[in-house]
Coordinates of C-alpha atoms and ligand atoms in Angstrom, one line a residue:
X1 CA -9.9 10.3 -25.8
X2 CA -13.4 8.9 -25.2
X3 CA -12.3 7.6 -21.8
X4 CA -10.9 10.9 -20.7
X5 CA -14.1 12.8 -21.3
X6 CA -15.8 10.4 -18.9
X7 CA -13.9 12.0 -16.1
X8 CA -16.0 14.1 -13.9
X9 CA -13.3 16.6 -13.1
X10 CA -10.2 17.9 -14.7
X11 CA -6.7 16.7 -14.1
X12 CA -4.3 17.9 -11.4
X13 CA -2.8 21.2 -12.6
X14 CA 0.8 19.9 -12.3
X15 CA 3.0 17.2 -10.8
X16 CA 3.4 19.3 -7.8
X17 CA -0.4 19.5 -7.3
X18 CA -0.5 15.7 -7.3
X19 CA 2.4 15.5 -4.8
X20 CA 0.5 17.9 -2.5
X21 CA -2.7 16.0 -2.7
X22 CA -1.1 12.7 -2.2
X23 CA 0.9 14.0 0.7
X24 CA -2.3 15.5 2.1
X25 CA -3.8 12.1 1.9
X26 CA -0.9 10.3 3.5
X27 CA 0.0 12.8 6.3
X28 CA -2.7 12.9 8.8
X29 CA -3.8 11.5 12.2
X30 CA -2.0 8.3 11.2
X31 CA 1.4 10.0 11.6
X32 CA 0.8 12.1 14.6
X33 CA -1.9 10.4 16.6
X34 CA -1.7 6.8 15.6
X35 CA 1.9 6.0 14.9
X36 CA 3.2 7.1 18.4
X37 CA 0.5 5.2 20.3
X38 CA 0.7 1.9 18.4
X39 CA 4.5 2.2 18.5
X40 CA 4.1 2.5 22.3
X41 CA 1.8 -0.4 22.5
X42 CA 3.9 -2.7 20.3
X43 CA 7.3 -2.4 21.9
X44 CA 8.7 0.8 20.4
X45 CA 11.8 0.1 18.3
X46 CA 10.8 -3.4 17.3
X47 CA 7.6 -2.0 15.8
X48 CA 9.3 1.0 14.2
X49 CA 11.9 -1.2 12.5
X50 CA 9.2 -3.5 11.0
X51 CA 7.1 -0.6 10.0
X52 CA 9.9 1.1 8.2
X53 CA 10.7 -2.2 6.4
X54 CA 7.0 -2.6 5.4
X55 CA 6.9 0.9 4.0
X56 CA 10.0 0.3 1.9
X57 CA 9.5 -3.2 0.7
X58 CA 5.7 -3.4 0.5
X59 CA 4.2 0.1 0.8
X60 CA 6.1 1.9 -1.8
X61 CA 5.8 -0.7 -4.6
X62 CA 2.1 -1.0 -3.9
X63 CA 1.7 2.8 -3.9
X64 CA 3.3 2.9 -7.3
X65 CA 1.1 0.1 -8.5
X66 CA -2.1 1.6 -7.1
X67 CA -1.4 5.0 -8.6
X68 CA -0.5 3.4 -11.9
X69 CA -3.8 1.4 -12.0
X70 CA -5.7 4.6 -11.3
X71 CA -4.0 6.6 -14.0
X72 CA -4.6 3.8 -16.6
X73 CA -8.2 3.2 -15.7
X74 CA -9.1 6.9 -15.2
X75 CA -12.3 6.2 -13.2
X76 CA -13.5 5.4 -9.8
X77 CA -11.7 2.3 -8.4
X78 CA -14.6 0.0 -9.1
X79 CA -14.8 1.0 -12.8
X80 CA -11.1 1.3 -13.1
X81 CA -10.7 -2.3 -11.9
X82 CA -13.3 -3.7 -14.3
X83 CA -11.9 -1.7 -17.3
X84 CA -8.4 -2.9 -16.6
X85 CA -9.6 -6.4 -16.1
X86 CA -11.3 -6.2 -19.5
X87 CA -8.1 -4.9 -21.0
X88 CA -6.1 -7.8 -19.6
X89 CA -8.9 -10.3 -20.5
X90 CA -9.2 -11.2 -16.9
X91 CA -12.4 -11.9 -14.8
X92 CA -14.8 -9.0 -14.0
X93 CA -14.6 -10.0 -10.3
X94 CA -11.6 -7.8 -9.9
X95 CA -14.0 -4.9 -9.4
X96 CA -14.7 -6.3 -6.0
X97 CA -11.4 -4.8 -4.9
X98 CA -13.0 -1.4 -5.5
X99 CA -16.0 -2.4 -3.5
X100 CA -14.0 -3.6 -0.6
X101 CA -12.1 -0.3 -0.7
X102 CA -15.2 1.7 -0.5
X103 CA -16.4 -0.2 2.5
X104 CA -13.0 0.1 4.2
X105 CA -13.0 3.8 3.5
X106 CA -16.4 4.3 5.1
X107 CA -15.4 2.3 8.2
X108 CA -12.1 4.1 8.6
X109 CA -13.6 7.5 8.1
X110 CA -16.3 6.7 10.8
X111 CA -13.6 6.6 13.5
X112 CA -11.2 9.0 11.8
X113 CA -13.9 11.6 12.1
X114 CA -14.4 11.0 15.8
X115 CA -10.7 11.3 16.5
X116 CA -10.4 14.4 14.3
X117 CA -13.3 15.7 16.5
X118 CA -11.1 15.3 19.5
X119 CA -8.6 17.4 17.7
X120 CA -11.2 20.1 17.1
X121 CA -12.1 20.1 20.8
X122 CA -8.4 20.5 21.6
X123 CA -8.2 23.6 19.3
X124 CA -10.9 25.0 21.5
X125 CA -9.1 24.0 24.7
X126 CA -5.9 25.4 23.5
X127 CA -7.6 28.7 22.6
X128 CA -9.1 28.9 26.1
X129 CA -5.7 28.5 27.7
X130 CA -6.7 25.2 29.3
X131 CA -3.2 23.7 29.0
X132 CA -1.4 26.6 30.8
X133 CA 0.8 25.4 33.6
X134 CA -0.7 22.0 33.3
X135 CA 0.6 18.8 35.0
X136 CA -0.1 15.2 34.3
X137 CA -3.3 15.3 36.5
X138 CA -4.9 18.4 35.0
X139 CA -4.0 17.5 31.4
X140 CA -5.2 13.9 32.0
X141 CA -8.4 15.2 33.4
X142 CA -9.1 17.2 30.3
X143 CA -8.9 14.1 28.2
X144 CA -10.9 11.9 30.6
X145 CA -13.6 14.5 30.6
X146 CA -13.8 14.5 26.8
X147 CA -13.9 10.7 26.7
X148 CA -16.8 10.6 29.2
X149 CA -19.0 13.0 27.1
X150 CA -20.8 11.4 24.2
X151 CA -22.4 14.7 23.4
X152 CA -19.1 16.6 23.0
X153 CA -17.7 13.9 20.9
X154 CA -20.7 13.6 18.7
X155 CA -20.9 17.4 18.2
X156 CA -17.2 17.6 17.1
X157 CA -17.5 14.5 15.0
X158 CA -20.4 16.2 13.2
X159 CA -18.4 19.4 12.7
X160 CA -15.5 17.5 11.2
X161 CA -17.5 15.3 8.9
X162 CA -19.5 18.3 7.8
X163 CA -16.3 20.2 6.9
X164 CA -15.0 17.1 5.0
X165 CA -18.2 16.9 3.0
X166 CA -18.3 20.6 2.2
X167 CA -14.9 20.3 0.6
X168 CA -15.6 17.1 -1.2
X169 CA -18.8 18.5 -2.5
X170 CA -16.9 21.4 -4.2
X171 CA -14.5 19.0 -6.0
X172 CA -11.3 17.7 -4.6
X173 CA -8.8 19.8 -6.4
X174 CA -9.2 23.5 -5.8
X175 CA -9.1 24.1 -2.0
X176 CA -7.0 21.1 -1.3
X177 CA -4.0 22.1 -3.3
X178 CA -3.9 25.5 -1.7
X179 CA -4.3 24.4 1.9
X180 CA -1.8 21.6 1.7
X181 CA 0.9 23.8 0.1
X182 CA 0.9 26.0 3.1
X183 CA 0.0 23.5 5.7
X184 CA 2.6 20.8 5.4
X185 CA 5.7 23.0 5.7
X186 CA 4.2 24.7 8.8
X187 CA 3.3 21.4 10.4
X188 CA 6.9 20.3 9.8
X189 CA 8.4 23.4 11.4
X190 CA 6.1 23.0 14.5
X191 CA 7.1 19.4 14.9
X192 CA 10.8 20.3 14.8
X193 CA 10.0 22.9 17.5
X194 CA 8.3 20.2 19.6
X195 CA 11.3 17.9 19.2
X196 CA 13.4 20.8 20.3
X197 CA 11.3 21.2 23.4
X198 CA 11.5 17.4 24.0
X199 CA 15.3 17.8 24.1
X200 CA 15.0 20.2 27.0
X201 CA 13.2 17.6 29.2
X202 CA 16.4 15.6 29.9
X203 CA 14.7 12.5 28.6
X204 CA 15.3 12.9 24.9
X205 CA 17.8 10.1 24.8
X206 CA 15.4 7.7 26.5
X207 CA 12.7 8.6 24.0
X208 CA 15.1 8.2 21.1
X209 CA 16.3 4.8 22.3
X210 CA 12.7 3.6 22.8
X211 CA 12.0 4.3 19.1
X212 CA 15.2 3.4 17.5
X213 CA 16.9 0.7 19.6
X214 CA 14.8 -2.3 18.8
X215 CA 14.5 -5.2 21.2
X216 CA 14.3 -8.0 18.7
X217 CA 12.5 -10.3 21.2
X218 CA 9.5 -8.1 20.9
X219 CA 9.0 -8.9 17.2
X220 CA 6.2 -11.4 16.8
X221 CA 3.4 -12.0 14.3
X222 CA 1.0 -9.5 16.0
X223 CA 3.6 -6.8 15.9
X224 CA 4.3 -7.5 12.2
X225 CA 0.6 -7.5 11.4
X226 CA 0.0 -4.2 13.1
X227 CA 3.1 -2.7 11.5
X228 CA 2.1 -3.8 8.1
X229 CA -1.4 -2.6 8.5
X230 CA -0.1 0.8 9.6
X231 CA 2.2 1.0 6.6
X232 CA -1.0 0.8 4.5
X233 CA -2.9 3.2 6.7
X234 CA -0.3 5.9 6.8
X235 CA 0.4 5.8 3.1
X236 CA -3.3 5.6 2.4
X237 CA -3.1 2.4 0.4
X238 CA -5.2 -0.6 -0.3
X239 CA -8.7 1.0 -0.6
X240 CA -8.6 3.0 -3.8
X241 CA -7.9 6.4 -2.4
X242 CA -4.6 6.8 -4.2
X243 CA -6.1 5.0 -7.2
X244 CA -8.6 7.8 -7.5
X245 CA -6.0 10.4 -7.1
X246 CA -3.9 8.6 -9.7
X247 CA -6.9 8.8 -12.1
X248 CA -6.6 12.6 -12.1
X249 CA -2.9 12.4 -12.8
X250 CA -1.6 13.6 -16.2
X251 CA 0.2 11.1 -18.4
X252 CA 3.6 12.6 -18.5
X253 CA 4.4 12.4 -14.8
X254 CA 6.8 9.9 -13.2
X255 CA 4.8 7.9 -10.7
X256 CA 7.7 6.3 -9.0
X257 CA 9.5 9.5 -8.2
X258 CA 6.4 11.2 -6.9
X259 CA 5.7 8.2 -4.8
X260 CA 9.1 8.2 -3.2
X261 CA 8.7 11.9 -2.3
X262 CA 5.3 11.3 -0.7
X263 CA 6.4 8.2 1.2
X264 CA 9.5 10.0 2.4
X265 CA 7.6 13.0 3.7
X266 CA 5.1 10.8 5.4
X267 CA 7.7 8.8 7.2
X268 CA 9.7 11.8 8.4
X269 CA 6.6 13.4 9.9
X270 CA 5.7 10.2 11.8
X271 CA 9.2 9.8 13.2
X272 CA 9.3 13.5 14.3
X273 CA 6.0 13.0 16.1
X274 CA 7.4 10.0 17.9
X275 CA 10.5 12.0 18.9
X276 CA 8.4 14.8 20.2
X277 CA 6.1 12.6 22.2
X278 CA 8.2 9.8 23.9
X279 CA 10.6 12.1 25.8
X280 CA 7.5 13.7 27.3
X281 CA 6.1 10.3 28.2
X282 CA 9.3 9.4 30.1
X283 CA 9.8 12.8 31.6
X284 CA 6.4 12.8 33.1
X285 CA 6.3 9.1 34.2
X286 CA 3.5 8.3 31.8
X287 CA 2.8 4.9 30.2
X288 CA 4.0 4.1 26.7
X289 CA 0.9 1.9 26.4
X290 CA -1.6 4.7 27.0
X291 CA -3.4 4.0 23.8
X292 CA -5.4 6.4 21.6
X293 CA -5.2 9.2 24.2
X294 CA -1.4 9.3 24.1
X295 CA -0.9 12.6 22.1
X296 CA -3.7 14.3 24.0
X297 CA -2.2 13.4 27.3
X298 CA 1.4 14.4 26.4
X299 CA 1.7 17.3 23.9
X300 CA -0.5 19.7 26.0
X301 CA 2.0 19.2 28.8
X302 CA 4.6 20.7 26.5
X303 CA 2.4 23.5 25.3
X304 CA 1.3 24.3 28.9
X305 CA 4.9 24.7 30.1
X306 CA 6.9 26.2 27.2
X307 CA 7.4 29.8 26.2
X308 CA 4.8 30.8 23.6
X309 CA 3.0 27.6 24.4
X310 CA -0.5 29.1 24.0
X311 CA 0.2 30.1 20.4
X312 CA 2.1 26.9 19.5
X313 CA -0.5 24.7 21.0
X314 CA -3.3 26.5 19.2
X315 CA -1.4 26.4 15.9
X316 CA -0.5 22.7 16.3
X317 CA -4.0 21.5 16.8
X318 CA -5.3 23.7 14.0
X319 CA -2.7 22.2 11.6
X320 CA -3.4 18.7 12.8
X321 CA -7.1 19.4 12.0
X322 CA -6.2 20.4 8.4
X323 CA -3.9 17.4 8.0
X324 CA -6.8 15.2 9.1
X325 CA -9.1 17.0 6.7
X326 CA -6.9 16.5 3.7
X327 CA -6.7 12.7 4.6
X328 CA -10.4 12.2 5.2
X329 CA -11.2 13.7 1.8
X330 CA -9.3 10.8 0.2
X331 CA -11.1 8.3 2.3
X332 CA -14.4 9.2 0.9
X333 CA -13.5 10.3 -2.7
X334 CA -13.6 6.7 -4.2
X335 CA -17.3 6.3 -3.1
X336 CA -18.2 9.7 -4.4
X337 CA -16.5 9.1 -7.7
X338 CA -18.4 5.8 -8.0
X339 CA -21.8 7.3 -7.2
X340 CA -21.3 10.1 -9.7
X341 CA -20.1 7.7 -12.5
X342 CA -22.5 4.8 -12.1
X343 CA -25.6 6.1 -10.3
X344 CA -25.8 9.5 -12.1
X345 CA -26.0 11.3 -8.8
X346 CA -24.5 14.8 -8.5
X347 CA -21.5 15.5 -6.2
X348 CA -23.6 17.3 -3.6
X349 CA -26.2 14.5 -3.3
X350 CA -23.5 11.8 -3.3
X351 CA -21.9 13.7 -0.4
X352 CA -25.1 13.8 1.6
X353 CA -25.9 10.1 1.1
X354 CA -22.4 8.9 2.1
X355 CA -22.1 11.5 4.8
X356 CA -25.2 10.3 6.6
X357 CA -24.1 6.7 6.6
X358 CA -20.6 7.6 7.9
X359 CA -22.1 9.9 10.5
X360 CA -24.2 7.1 12.0
X361 CA -21.2 4.8 12.1
X362 CA -19.2 7.6 13.8
X363 CA -21.8 8.1 16.5
X364 CA -21.5 4.4 17.3
X365 CA -17.7 4.7 17.6
X366 CA -18.0 7.8 19.8
X367 CA -20.4 6.0 22.1
X368 CA -17.9 3.1 22.3
X369 CA -15.6 5.4 24.3
X370 CA -18.2 5.9 27.1
X371 CA -21.7 4.5 27.1
X372 CA -20.8 1.4 25.2
X373 CA -17.3 1.0 26.5
X374 CA -18.2 -2.5 27.9
X375 CA -19.5 -3.8 24.5
X376 CA -17.0 -6.2 23.1
X377 CA -16.9 -8.6 20.1
X378 CA -14.1 -11.0 19.5
X379 CA -12.5 -9.7 22.7
X380 CA -12.2 -6.1 21.3
X381 CA -14.2 -2.9 21.9
X382 CA -16.0 -1.3 19.0
X383 CA -13.3 1.1 18.1
X384 CA -10.5 -1.5 18.3
X385 CA -12.6 -3.9 16.3
X386 CA -13.3 -1.5 13.4
X387 CA -9.7 -0.4 13.4
X388 CA -8.4 -4.0 13.4
X389 CA -10.8 -5.2 10.7
X390 CA -10.1 -2.3 8.3
X391 CA -6.4 -1.5 8.9
X392 CA -5.0 -4.9 9.7
X393 CA -7.1 -7.0 7.4
X394 CA -9.0 -5.1 4.7
X395 CA -6.2 -2.8 3.6
X396 CA -3.6 -5.5 3.4
X397 CA -6.1 -7.7 1.5
X398 CA -6.8 -4.8 -0.9
X399 CA -3.0 -4.3 -1.2
X400 CA -2.5 -8.0 -2.0
X401 CA -5.1 -7.9 -4.8
X402 CA -3.5 -4.7 -6.2
X403 CA -0.1 -6.3 -6.1
X404 CA -1.3 -9.5 -7.8
X405 CA -3.2 -7.5 -10.4
X406 CA -0.3 -5.2 -11.2
X407 CA 2.3 -8.0 -11.1
X408 CA 0.5 -10.9 -12.7
X409 CA -2.7 -9.8 -14.5
X410 CA -1.7 -6.6 -16.2
X411 CA 0.5 -7.1 -19.2
X412 CA 4.1 -6.3 -18.4
X413 CA 4.4 -4.1 -21.5
X414 CA 1.5 -2.0 -20.2
X415 CA 2.9 -1.5 -16.8
X416 CA 6.3 -0.7 -18.2
X417 CA 4.8 1.8 -20.5
X418 CA 2.7 3.3 -17.8
X419 CA 5.5 3.7 -15.3
X420 CA 8.2 4.8 -17.8
X421 CA 11.0 4.5 -15.3
X422 CA 14.3 6.1 -16.1
X423 CA 16.3 2.9 -16.0
X424 CA 15.1 -0.6 -16.9
X425 CA 16.7 -1.9 -13.7
X426 CA 14.2 0.2 -11.6
X427 CA 11.3 -1.3 -13.5
X428 CA 12.7 -4.8 -12.9
X429 CA 13.2 -4.1 -9.2
X430 CA 9.6 -2.9 -8.9
X431 CA 8.3 -5.9 -10.9
X432 CA 10.0 -8.3 -8.6
X433 CA 8.8 -6.6 -5.4
X434 CA 5.2 -6.3 -6.7
X435 CA 5.0 -9.8 -8.2
X436 CA 6.8 -11.9 -5.6
X437 CA 8.0 -10.1 -2.5
X438 CA 4.9 -8.1 -1.6
X439 CA 2.3 -10.9 -2.3
X440 CA 4.4 -13.5 -0.4
X441 CA 5.0 -11.3 2.6
X442 CA 1.3 -10.2 2.7
X443 CA 0.0 -13.7 2.5
X444 CA 2.2 -15.0 5.3
X445 CA 1.5 -12.1 7.6
X446 CA -2.3 -12.2 6.9
X447 CA -2.4 -15.9 7.5
X448 CA -0.5 -15.5 10.7
X449 CA -2.6 -12.5 11.7
X450 CA -5.9 -14.4 11.4
X451 CA -4.4 -17.4 13.2
X452 CA -4.4 -19.8 10.2
X453 CA -0.7 -20.5 10.7
X454 CA 0.9 -20.2 14.1
Ligands
LIG1 N1 -3.0 8.3 5.6 C1 -3.9 9.0 6.4 C2 -3.3 9.2 7.8 O1 -2.2 8.7 8.0 C3 -5.3 8.3 6.5 C4 -5.8 7.9 5.2 C5 -6.1 8.7 4.2 C6 -6.0 6.6 4.7 N2 -6.5 8.0 3.1 C7 -6.4 6.7 3.4 C8 -5.9 5.3 5.3 C9 -6.7 5.5 2.7 C10 -6.2 4.2 4.6 C11 -6.6 4.3 3.3 O2 -3.9 9.8 8.6

């Protein structure tokens, strides 16, 4: 009991509330903005196939493990990891996993907020009717103009980060549960509608084939590294976000079942986004390798030329904004929970401190799209570098540590008790995946990714 009273906030009101929050964390810009553009850059079907495998074999077992560690530790990731290391009589250093997660969360949120700022600016454009009757040139110009303006990007980034912090300052549960409950189903319906529109372009089959007919020659170590990183990113793993959410999870809830639901919903949303976007790419003679601007250069074409497009476009970007918001909250919550627990700072103050740091980082990212677009380190621009470091390296390394801890350090009787799976075979399967398959795959891919093995 003593541990539970240490918690700063109550538990989720129900299993459903946790599913909503975890889905809110998983579904975000990663599904709708990032998945299509990195699929486009990495050979379409080849990437999609590897990504789906990574979600199934590595992502889901690690999501179960991370949630489980959180629920057992019941504190911020840093303290959870040291408590659990104590319990297993392992070295205190495990708490560095929590630290790395907090740093990764900061870095990711710094660019996440800038891209979410683009979404905000597109809500505004949609409302003003800027997409109406648009063609590749006019829609492309809208995006180019936004990219060229540091001021606009910084203002929208500030608005988005401010909104995130306002919600986090009030405690994660209340508002979040309500908004996600309404939001996800509506976003889903809108995506179906967009896929329907994509079918009218005459290029649906081509888009479908691009995503689902893999060209196996395209699979190489870079594609695998990016796909694995994205599996972590899209499920929100490897940095303690889902660990914190797990710490608010009541004891009697099946972690494995809820994880499958969340991962399933997340994957479906991403695939729908791909199916909505690629037919438009081919129909309009655009490039699949357009990069981060891809959705902003394609979807407005659909909204500008479909019946009811003004309303649907407006709704779509508003929903995407909320989806981004419910994700960004989970990126910052581990840091907030830590500051409250260890530094005796109240929620509001913790939000102001972390917010300021992330804001500055975000400004640097925003400038990297214009004023500092020539700055490069290790052959990458600032945005690409931050993205690569966090998503392709820090998250998989965090995931590797979580897998090793859950599979090898924590006592099997504890994890079995904590997971309480319906059948012993399910537990055995998870145990093999988390102890052998995930660590092995992660080590190989990471070594290849950083060029240690060829
Ligand atoms: N999953 C979110 C998305 O796809 C982003 C996100 C939220 C995230 N929490 C995270 C990514 C934790 C990495 C780690 O948009």
